[in-house]
Coordinates of N, CA and C in Angstrom, one line a residue:
Chain A
A1 N 0.5 -39.9 40.6 CA 1.0 -38.3 40.3 C 1.5 -37.7 41.8
Q2 N 2.7 -37.2 42.0 CA 2.8 -36.9 43.2 C 1.8 -35.6 43.7
S3 N 1.9 -35.8 44.7 CA 0.6 -34.6 45.6 C 1.4 -34.3 46.9
V4 N 0.9 -33.2 47.7 CA 1.4 -33.1 49.0 C -0.3 -32.8 49.8
T5 N -0.5 -33.4 50.5 CA -1.9 -32.8 51.8 C -1.5 -32.6 53.0
Q6 N -2.1 -31.1 52.9 CA -1.7 -31.0 54.5 C -3.4 -30.7 55.1
P7 N -3.5 -31.4 55.7 CA -5.2 -31.7 56.0 C -5.8 -30.8 57.0
D8 N -5.0 -29.7 57.4 CA -5.4 -28.8 58.3 C -5.0 -27.2 57.9
A9 N -6.2 -26.6 57.7 CA -6.1 -25.3 56.8 C -5.6 -24.3 58.1
R10 N -6.1 -24.4 59.1 CA -5.6 -23.6 60.5 C -5.7 -24.7 61.5
V11 N -4.5 -24.1 62.5 CA -4.3 -24.6 63.7 C -4.2 -23.7 64.4
T12 N -4.8 -23.8 65.7 CA -4.6 -22.9 66.8 C -4.2 -23.6 68.1
V13 N -3.2 -23.2 68.6 CA -2.6 -23.5 69.9 C -2.5 -22.7 71.1
S14 N -2.1 -22.9 72.2 CA -2.1 -22.0 73.4 C -0.1 -21.9 73.1
E15 N -0.1 -20.6 73.6 CA 1.4 -20.3 73.5 C 1.8 -20.9 74.8
G16 N 3.0 -21.6 74.2 CA 3.8 -22.4 75.4 C 3.4 -24.1 75.2
A17 N 2.2 -24.7 74.4 CA 1.8 -25.8 74.1 C 2.7 -26.4 72.9
S18 N 2.9 -27.6 72.9 CA 3.5 -28.3 71.8 C 2.6 -28.2 70.4
L19 N 3.1 -28.6 69.4 CA 2.5 -28.3 68.1 C 2.9 -29.3 67.3
Q20 N 1.6 -29.8 66.4 CA 2.6 -30.9 64.9 C 1.2 -30.3 64.1
L21 N 1.7 -30.3 63.0 CA 1.4 -29.6 61.8 C 1.8 -31.0 61.0
R22 N 0.4 -31.2 60.2 CA 0.5 -32.3 59.4 C 0.8 -32.7 58.0
C23 N 1.6 -33.3 57.4 CA 2.1 -33.1 55.9 C 1.9 -34.9 55.6
K24 N 1.1 -34.9 54.3 CA 0.9 -36.4 53.8 C 1.6 -36.0 52.2
Y25 N 2.5 -37.0 51.7 CA 2.6 -36.7 50.2 C 2.8 -38.3 49.6
S26 N 2.5 -38.0 48.5 CA 2.4 -39.2 47.4 C 3.5 -38.8 46.3
Y27 N 4.3 -39.9 46.6 CA 5.7 -39.7 45.9 C 6.3 -41.0 45.7
S28 N 6.5 -41.8 44.3 CA 7.4 -42.9 44.0 C 8.7 -42.5 44.1
G29 N 9.4 -43.6 45.1 CA 10.5 -43.3 45.4 C 11.2 -42.5 46.7
T30 N 12.0 -42.2 46.5 CA 12.5 -41.6 48.0 C 12.7 -40.2 48.0
P31 N 11.5 -39.4 48.6 CA 11.2 -38.3 48.5 C 12.4 -37.2 49.0
Y32 N 12.5 -36.0 48.4 CA 12.9 -34.9 49.0 C 12.3 -34.0 49.8
L33 N 12.0 -33.5 51.1 CA 10.6 -33.0 51.6 C 11.3 -31.8 52.4
F34 N 10.2 -30.4 52.4 CA 10.6 -29.3 53.1 C 9.6 -29.1 53.9
W35 N 9.4 -28.3 54.6 CA 9.0 -27.3 55.1 C 9.4 -26.0 55.1
Y36 N 8.4 -24.8 54.5 CA 8.7 -23.8 54.6 C 7.8 -23.0 55.6
V37 N 8.2 -21.9 55.9 CA 6.9 -20.6 56.9 C 6.8 -19.5 56.2
Q38 N 6.0 -18.9 56.0 CA 5.6 -17.7 55.3 C 5.2 -16.7 56.4
Y39 N 6.0 -15.7 56.9 CA 5.7 -14.8 58.0 C 4.6 -13.8 57.4
P40 N 3.6 -12.8 58.0 CA 2.7 -12.1 57.2 C 3.3 -10.9 56.0
R41 N 2.7 -11.1 55.1 CA 3.6 -10.2 54.0 C 4.9 -10.6 53.7
Q42 N 5.2 -11.6 53.3 CA 6.9 -11.8 53.5 C 6.7 -13.2 52.6
G43 N 8.0 -13.3 52.0 CA 8.3 -14.7 51.1 C 8.2 -15.5 52.1
L44 N 8.6 -17.0 51.2 CA 8.6 -18.2 52.2 C 10.3 -18.1 52.5
Q45 N 10.3 -18.8 53.5 CA 11.7 -19.2 54.2 C 11.5 -20.5 54.6
L46 N 13.0 -21.4 54.2 CA 13.1 -22.9 54.4 C 13.6 -23.0 56.3
L47 N 12.4 -23.7 56.2 CA 12.3 -24.2 57.6 C 13.6 -25.4 57.9
L48 N 13.1 -26.4 57.2 CA 14.1 -27.5 57.1 C 13.6 -28.4 55.8
K49 N 14.7 -29.4 56.2 CA 14.9 -30.2 54.9 C 15.2 -31.7 55.3
Y50 N 14.5 -32.8 54.3 CA 15.2 -33.8 54.6 C 15.3 -34.3 53.4
Y51 N 16.5 -34.8 53.3 CA 17.0 -35.5 52.0 C 17.2 -37.1 52.2
S52 N 18.1 -37.5 53.4 CA 17.9 -39.0 53.5 C 19.0 -39.0 54.8
G53 N 18.9 -40.4 55.7 CA 19.2 -40.6 56.6 C 18.4 -40.6 57.9
D54 N 19.1 -40.0 59.0 CA 18.3 -39.8 60.2 C 16.9 -39.3 59.8
P55 N 16.0 -39.9 59.8 CA 14.2 -39.5 59.6 C 14.0 -38.1 60.7
V56 N 14.3 -38.0 61.5 CA 14.1 -37.1 62.3 C 15.5 -35.4 61.7
V57 N 14.4 -34.4 61.8 CA 15.1 -33.4 60.7 C 15.3 -32.0 61.9
Q58 N 16.1 -31.3 62.3 CA 16.3 -30.4 63.0 C 16.2 -29.2 61.9
G59 N 15.0 -28.2 62.4 CA 15.3 -26.9 61.9 C 15.4 -26.0 62.8
V60 N 15.2 -24.2 62.0 CA 15.7 -23.6 62.9 C 14.3 -23.4 64.1
N61 N 14.9 -22.4 64.7 CA 13.9 -22.3 66.1 C 13.1 -23.1 66.6
G62 N 13.8 -23.8 66.9 CA 13.5 -25.5 67.4 C 12.3 -26.1 67.0
F63 N 12.3 -26.4 65.6 CA 11.1 -26.9 64.9 C 12.2 -28.4 64.5
E64 N 11.4 -29.2 64.4 CA 11.8 -30.6 63.9 C 10.5 -31.7 62.9
A65 N 11.2 -32.1 62.2 CA 10.2 -32.9 61.2 C 10.8 -34.3 61.3
E66 N 9.6 -35.6 61.2 CA 9.9 -36.7 61.3 C 9.6 -37.5 59.8
F67 N 10.5 -38.4 59.1 CA 9.9 -38.8 58.1 C 9.5 -40.1 58.1
I68 N 8.3 -40.4 57.9 CA 7.8 -41.7 58.3 C 7.2 -42.3 57.1
K69 N 8.4 -43.2 56.4 CA 7.9 -43.6 55.0 C 6.8 -44.7 55.1
S70 N 6.8 -45.4 55.8 CA 5.4 -46.0 56.0 C 4.2 -45.6 56.0
N71 N 4.4 -44.3 56.4 CA 2.9 -43.5 56.4 C 2.7 -42.6 55.6
S72 N 3.7 -42.3 54.6 CA 4.2 -41.2 53.8 C 3.7 -39.9 54.3
S73 N 4.5 -39.7 55.6 CA 4.0 -38.6 56.1 C 5.4 -37.8 56.7
F74 N 5.0 -36.6 56.7 CA 6.3 -35.5 56.9 C 6.1 -34.7 58.1
H75 N 5.4 -34.7 59.2 CA 4.8 -34.0 60.3 C 6.1 -33.1 60.8
L76 N 5.5 -31.8 60.9 CA 6.4 -30.7 61.6 C 5.9 -30.8 63.0
R77 N 6.9 -30.4 64.0 CA 6.7 -30.3 65.6 C 7.3 -29.2 66.5
K78 N 7.2 -28.9 67.5 CA 7.8 -27.9 68.4 C 7.1 -28.2 69.6
A79 N 7.9 -28.3 70.3 CA 8.0 -28.8 71.6 C 7.2 -27.5 72.6
S80 N 7.2 -26.3 72.2 CA 6.8 -25.2 73.1 C 6.4 -23.8 72.1
V81 N 5.5 -23.5 71.6 CA 5.3 -22.7 70.3 C 5.5 -21.2 71.3
H82 N 5.8 -20.3 70.4 CA 5.8 -18.8 70.7 C 5.1 -17.7 70.1
W83 N 4.5 -17.0 70.6 CA 3.9 -16.0 69.8 C 4.5 -15.7 67.9
S84 N 5.6 -15.7 68.1 CA 6.0 -15.3 67.0 C 6.0 -16.3 65.7
D85 N 5.9 -17.5 66.3 CA 5.4 -18.6 65.4 C 4.3 -18.4 64.6
S86 N 3.5 -17.8 64.7 CA 2.3 -17.5 63.9 C 2.5 -17.2 62.4
A87 N 2.1 -18.1 61.6 CA 2.4 -18.0 60.4 C 1.9 -19.1 59.6
V88 N 2.0 -19.0 58.1 CA 1.7 -20.0 57.4 C 2.6 -20.7 57.3
Y89 N 2.2 -22.1 57.4 CA 3.4 -23.2 56.9 C 3.0 -24.3 55.6
F90 N 4.0 -24.5 55.1 CA 3.9 -25.5 53.7 C 4.9 -26.4 54.0
C91 N 4.3 -27.8 53.7 CA 5.2 -28.5 53.4 C 5.2 -28.7 51.9
A92 N 6.4 -29.4 51.1 CA 6.6 -29.4 49.9 C 7.6 -30.7 49.6
V93 N 7.4 -31.3 48.3 CA 8.1 -32.9 48.0 C 8.8 -32.3 46.8
G94 N 10.3 -32.7 46.5 CA 10.7 -32.4 45.3 C 10.4 -33.3 44.0
S95 N 10.3 -32.6 43.4 CA 9.9 -33.3 42.1 C 10.4 -33.0 40.5
N96 N 11.0 -34.0 39.7 CA 11.5 -33.1 38.3 C 12.2 -31.6 38.2
Y97 N 12.9 -31.7 39.5 CA 13.7 -30.4 39.6 C 12.9 -29.3 40.3
Q98 N 11.4 -29.2 40.5 CA 10.5 -28.4 41.1 C 10.2 -28.5 42.3
L99 N 9.3 -27.8 43.4 CA 9.0 -28.2 44.5 C 7.1 -28.4 43.9
I100 N 6.3 -29.7 44.7 CA 5.1 -30.0 45.1 C 4.7 -29.3 46.2
W101 N 3.7 -28.3 45.9 CA 3.6 -27.4 47.2 C 2.1 -28.2 48.1
G102 N 2.3 -28.0 49.2 CA 0.8 -28.4 49.7 C 0.1 -27.1 50.0
S103 N -0.8 -27.1 50.3 CA -1.9 -25.9 50.7 C -1.4 -24.5 51.7
G104 N -1.0 -25.2 52.4 CA -0.7 -24.5 53.7 C -1.1 -24.6 54.8
T105 N -0.9 -24.5 56.3 CA -1.6 -24.5 57.3 C -1.1 -23.2 57.9
K106 N -2.4 -22.7 58.8 CA -2.0 -21.0 59.0 C -2.3 -21.7 60.6
L107 N -1.0 -21.1 61.2 CA -0.7 -21.6 62.8 C -1.0 -20.4 63.4
I108 N -2.1 -20.4 64.6 CA -2.6 -19.3 65.4 C -2.5 -19.6 66.4
I109 N -1.3 -18.7 67.3 CA -1.0 -18.8 68.8 C -2.1 -17.9 69.6
K110 N -2.4 -18.5 70.7 CA -3.6 -17.9 71.5 C -2.5 -17.4 72.8
P111 N -2.9 -16.2 73.2 CA -1.8 -16.0 74.5 C -2.2 -16.5 75.8
Chain B
E1 N 24.2 -14.1 52.4 CA 23.6 -15.0 52.5 C 22.5 -14.6 50.8
A2 N 21.6 -15.6 50.7 CA 21.1 -15.6 49.8 C 20.2 -14.6 49.5
A3 N 20.1 -14.3 48.4 CA 19.2 -12.8 48.0 C 18.2 -13.0 46.7
V4 N 17.4 -12.6 47.1 CA 16.1 -12.5 45.9 C 15.4 -11.2 46.1
T5 N 15.5 -10.2 45.1 CA 14.8 -9.1 45.0 C 13.6 -9.1 44.0
Q6 N 12.4 -8.4 44.4 CA 11.3 -8.3 43.5 C 10.9 -7.3 43.4
S7 N 10.8 -6.3 42.5 CA 10.3 -5.1 41.7 C 9.6 -5.2 41.1
P8 N 8.0 -4.4 40.9 CA 7.9 -3.5 42.2 C 7.2 -4.4 43.2
R9 N 6.9 -3.7 44.6 CA 6.6 -4.4 45.3 C 5.2 -4.4 45.7
N10 N 4.7 -3.3 44.8 CA 3.1 -3.1 44.7 C 2.9 -2.9 43.5
K11 N 1.8 -3.3 43.0 CA 1.3 -2.7 41.1 C -0.1 -2.8 41.1
V12 N -0.5 -1.5 41.1 CA -1.8 -1.3 40.2 C -2.1 -1.1 38.8
A13 N -2.7 -2.2 38.0 CA -2.6 -2.1 36.9 C -4.2 -2.1 36.2
V14 N -4.4 -1.5 35.0 CA -5.7 -1.6 34.4 C -6.0 -2.7 33.1
T15 N -6.8 -3.0 33.3 CA -7.6 -4.1 32.4 C -7.0 -4.1 30.8
G16 N -6.3 -5.0 30.4 CA -5.9 -4.8 29.1 C -4.3 -4.2 28.9
G17 N -4.0 -3.5 30.1 CA -2.4 -3.1 30.0 C -1.5 -4.3 30.5
K18 N -0.2 -3.5 29.9 CA 1.1 -4.6 29.7 C 1.3 -4.8 31.4
V19 N 1.9 -5.2 31.6 CA 2.3 -5.4 33.2 C 3.8 -6.2 32.9
T20 N 5.0 -5.8 33.8 CA 6.2 -6.4 33.6 C 6.7 -6.7 35.1
L21 N 7.1 -8.1 35.5 CA 7.2 -8.0 37.2 C 8.5 -8.6 36.9
S22 N 9.6 -7.7 37.4 CA 11.0 -8.0 37.7 C 11.5 -8.6 38.5
C23 N 12.3 -10.0 38.6 CA 13.4 -10.6 40.1 C 14.7 -10.7 39.3
N24 N 15.7 -10.3 40.3 CA 17.0 -10.2 40.5 C 17.4 -11.0 41.6
Q25 N 18.5 -12.1 41.3 CA 18.8 -13.0 42.2 C 20.4 -12.9 42.3
T26 N 21.3 -12.7 43.2 CA 22.7 -12.6 44.0 C 22.8 -14.1 44.5
N27 N 22.4 -15.3 44.1 CA 22.7 -16.4 45.0 C 23.7 -17.6 43.9
N28 N 23.7 -16.4 42.5 CA 24.2 -17.7 41.5 C 23.6 -19.2 41.2
H29 N 22.2 -18.9 41.3 CA 21.3 -20.5 41.1 C 21.5 -20.5 39.5
N30 N 21.0 -21.2 38.8 CA 20.8 -21.9 37.8 C 19.4 -21.4 37.3
N31 N 18.2 -22.0 38.4 CA 16.7 -22.0 38.2 C 16.4 -20.9 39.0
M32 N 15.3 -20.5 38.4 CA 14.6 -19.2 38.6 C 13.0 -19.8 38.3
Y33 N 12.0 -19.4 39.4 CA 10.6 -19.8 39.5 C 9.9 -18.2 39.7
W34 N 8.9 -18.7 38.8 CA 7.6 -17.2 39.3 C 6.6 -18.5 39.8
Y35 N 5.7 -18.0 40.9 CA 4.8 -18.8 41.5 C 3.4 -17.4 41.6
R36 N 2.3 -17.7 41.8 CA 1.3 -16.7 42.1 C 0.9 -17.6 43.1
Q37 N 0.4 -16.7 44.4 CA -0.4 -17.0 45.4 C -1.7 -16.7 46.1
D38 N -2.6 -17.4 46.2 CA -4.1 -17.0 45.9 C -4.2 -17.4 47.6
T39 N -5.2 -17.3 47.9 CA -6.2 -17.8 48.9 C -7.0 -18.8 48.6
G40 N -6.9 -20.0 49.3 CA -7.5 -21.3 48.7 C -6.6 -22.1 47.9
H41 N -5.6 -21.6 47.0 CA -4.8 -22.4 45.9 C -3.3 -22.6 46.5
G42 N -3.0 -21.6 47.3 CA -1.5 -22.0 48.0 C -0.6 -21.9 46.7
L43 N 0.8 -22.3 46.7 CA 1.9 -21.9 45.7 C 1.2 -22.6 43.9
R44 N 0.9 -21.7 43.2 CA 0.9 -22.2 42.0 C 2.2 -21.8 40.9
L45 N 2.8 -22.8 40.3 CA 3.8 -22.3 39.2 C 3.3 -21.9 37.9
I46 N 4.0 -20.9 37.4 CA 3.7 -20.2 36.3 C 4.5 -20.4 35.3
H47 N 5.9 -20.0 35.2 CA 7.0 -20.4 34.7 C 8.2 -20.7 35.4
Y48 N 9.0 -21.1 34.6 CA 10.7 -21.4 35.1 C 11.5 -21.3 34.4
S49 N 13.1 -21.3 34.7 CA 13.8 -21.1 34.1 C 14.9 -22.2 34.4
Y50 N 15.9 -22.7 33.7 CA 16.8 -23.7 34.0 C 18.3 -23.2 33.5
G51 N 18.3 -21.3 33.2 CA 19.4 -20.7 32.9 C 18.8 -19.4 32.3
A52 N 19.7 -18.6 31.9 CA 20.1 -17.6 30.8 C 19.4 -18.2 29.6
G53 N 18.3 -17.1 29.0 CA 17.9 -17.6 27.6 C 17.0 -19.1 27.5
S54 N 16.6 -19.4 28.7 CA 15.4 -20.7 28.8 C 14.5 -20.3 29.5
T55 N 13.1 -20.8 29.2 CA 12.0 -20.5 29.6 C 10.9 -21.9 29.7
E56 N 10.3 -22.1 30.7 CA 9.5 -23.7 30.7 C 8.4 -23.0 31.2
K57 N 7.2 -23.6 30.8 CA 5.7 -23.0 31.4 C 5.6 -24.3 32.5
G58 N 5.0 -23.5 33.6 CA 4.6 -24.2 34.8 C 3.2 -24.8 34.7
D59 N 2.5 -24.6 35.6 CA 1.2 -25.2 35.8 C 0.0 -24.7 35.1
I60 N 0.4 -23.3 35.3 CA -0.7 -22.5 34.8 C 0.1 -21.2 34.3
P61 N 0.0 -21.7 32.9 CA 1.3 -20.3 31.9 C 0.1 -19.4 31.2
D62 N -1.1 -19.6 31.1 CA -1.8 -19.1 30.3 C -1.9 -17.7 30.7
G63 N -2.0 -16.8 29.9 CA -1.6 -15.2 30.1 C -0.7 -14.4 30.5
Y64 N 0.4 -15.6 31.0 CA 1.6 -15.0 31.2 C 3.0 -15.6 30.4
K65 N 4.2 -14.7 30.1 CA 5.1 -14.9 29.5 C 5.9 -14.5 30.4
A66 N 7.7 -15.4 30.0 CA 8.4 -15.0 31.1 C 9.7 -15.0 30.1
S67 N 10.8 -14.2 30.8 CA 11.9 -13.9 30.3 C 13.5 -13.8 31.0
R68 N 14.0 -14.7 30.6 CA 15.4 -14.8 31.4 C 16.5 -14.3 30.3
P69 N 16.7 -13.2 30.4 CA 17.9 -12.5 29.9 C 19.0 -12.9 30.4
S70 N 19.8 -13.1 31.8 CA 20.9 -13.3 32.1 C 20.6 -14.1 33.2
Q71 N 21.7 -14.8 33.9 CA 21.6 -15.6 35.0 C 21.3 -14.9 36.3
E72 N 20.8 -13.6 36.4 CA 20.9 -13.0 37.6 C 19.2 -12.3 37.4
N73 N 18.6 -12.4 36.2 CA 17.3 -12.0 36.3 C 16.4 -12.9 35.6
F74 N 15.0 -12.5 35.7 CA 13.9 -13.2 35.4 C 12.5 -12.6 35.4
S75 N 12.0 -12.0 34.3 CA 10.6 -11.5 34.2 C 9.6 -12.2 34.0
L76 N 8.7 -11.5 34.4 CA 7.2 -12.2 34.1 C 6.4 -11.3 33.5
I77 N 5.8 -11.2 32.6 CA 5.2 -10.5 31.6 C 3.9 -11.1 31.6
L78 N 3.0 -10.0 31.8 CA 1.4 -10.4 31.4 C 1.2 -8.9 30.3
E79 N 0.9 -9.5 29.2 CA 0.4 -8.8 27.7 C -0.4 -7.9 27.8
L80 N -1.9 -8.6 28.1 CA -2.9 -8.0 28.4 C -4.0 -8.7 29.8
A81 N -3.2 -7.9 30.5 CA -3.8 -8.0 32.1 C -5.5 -8.3 32.2
T82 N -5.8 -9.0 32.9 CA -7.0 -9.3 33.3 C -7.3 -9.1 34.9
P83 N -8.4 -8.5 35.2 CA -8.8 -8.8 36.7 C -8.5 -9.9 37.4
S84 N -8.5 -11.5 37.0 CA -8.5 -12.7 37.2 C -7.1 -12.8 37.8
Q85 N -6.4 -12.0 37.0 CA -4.6 -12.3 37.8 C -4.1 -11.2 38.7
T86 N -5.2 -10.6 39.6 CA -5.0 -9.8 40.6 C -4.6 -11.1 41.8
S87 N -3.2 -10.8 42.5 CA -2.8 -11.7 43.2 C -1.5 -11.4 43.7
V88 N -0.9 -12.3 44.2 CA 0.6 -11.9 44.8 C 1.4 -13.2 44.4
Y89 N 2.4 -12.1 43.8 CA 3.5 -13.1 43.0 C 4.8 -13.0 43.4
F90 N 5.2 -14.4 43.7 CA 6.8 -14.6 44.2 C 7.5 -15.1 43.1
C91 N 9.1 -14.6 43.2 CA 10.1 -15.3 42.3 C 11.0 -15.9 43.5
A92 N 11.5 -16.9 42.9 CA 12.3 -18.0 43.9 C 13.8 -18.3 42.9
S93 N 14.7 -18.6 43.2 CA 15.8 -19.3 42.8 C 16.2 -20.6 43.3
G94 N 16.7 -21.3 42.6 CA 17.3 -22.5 43.3 C 18.5 -23.3 42.5
T95 N 19.0 -24.2 43.2 CA 20.0 -25.0 42.6 C 19.4 -25.9 41.3
G96 N 18.4 -26.3 41.9 CA 17.3 -27.5 41.3 C 18.0 -28.8 41.8
G97 N 18.8 -29.3 41.6 CA 19.2 -30.9 42.0 C 19.0 -31.0 43.4
A98 N 19.2 -29.9 44.3 CA 19.0 -30.2 45.5 C 17.6 -29.3 46.1
Y99 N 17.0 -28.9 45.2 CA 15.4 -28.4 45.2 C 15.3 -27.5 46.0
E100 N 16.0 -27.0 47.0 CA 15.9 -25.7 48.0 C 15.5 -24.4 47.1
Q101 N 14.8 -23.7 47.2 CA 14.4 -22.8 46.7 C 14.4 -21.4 47.9
Y102 N 14.9 -20.2 47.3 CA 15.2 -18.9 47.9 C 13.9 -17.8 47.7
F103 N 13.1 -17.2 48.3 CA 11.9 -16.4 47.6 C 12.3 -15.4 47.7
G104 N 11.9 -14.3 46.9 CA 11.5 -13.0 47.1 C 10.5 -12.6 48.0
P105 N 10.6 -11.4 48.3 CA 9.6 -11.1 49.3 C 7.9 -10.7 48.6
G106 N 7.9 -10.9 47.6 CA 6.6 -10.8 46.6 C 6.6 -9.7 46.2
T107 N 5.4 -9.5 45.1 CA 4.7 -8.4 44.3 C 3.2 -8.8 44.6
R108 N 2.2 -7.5 45.0 CA 1.1 -7.3 45.1 C 0.4 -6.8 43.9
L109 N -0.1 -7.5 43.1 CA -0.5 -7.0 41.8 C -2.4 -6.8 41.8
T110 N -3.0 -6.1 41.5 CA -4.1 -6.0 41.5 C -4.6 -5.4 40.0
V111 N -5.3 -5.8 39.5 CA -5.6 -5.3 38.1 C -7.0 -5.0 38.4
L112 N -7.0 -3.7 38.0 CA -8.6 -3.0 37.8 C -9.5 -3.1 36.6

């Protein structure tokens, strides 16, 4: 069965430091992969997506993710985080015209 | 820009009462979705629709009904609300094939 695992419920990083949020998926075939961000008391917003081609995809606000098929991973990265990046980040995989969601990772930025 | 709106934004209901949550999208997307979000569970799909007149059960449909009277509107109905349905509800629209979904701001429902 298709599934998405985000192993870290919370990640704390210092402002200006680099970031990696982990996402592992289980899917037979070529996956469509997504990262969404949810700011406090708001809906989810699409951060970036991977359909095919270059395994490194760029998103908004300096975020990028790399699709590694051999590892079934789609980790999210950012070179230097800002306090405004504090949010919950969700990874998802497309399946049967729906999205299978991970449980989310809360990103906390230390000043 | 894509726009999904939800009403009401906050709702307090009594146990056993009927609750209707409304969603409107101006994206002209065929697909619409209702999710609930609870701490520890992430997003869970309740009902979805492929177009006007169609509704499908998602992963947790018990206690909920859905209605899609038009391309733009998708409602979630709780006929007999229970405290366990206290949650934040999100509506989303999407094209289906591309899998991208666009979310509304959410409705915070409290059932007392």
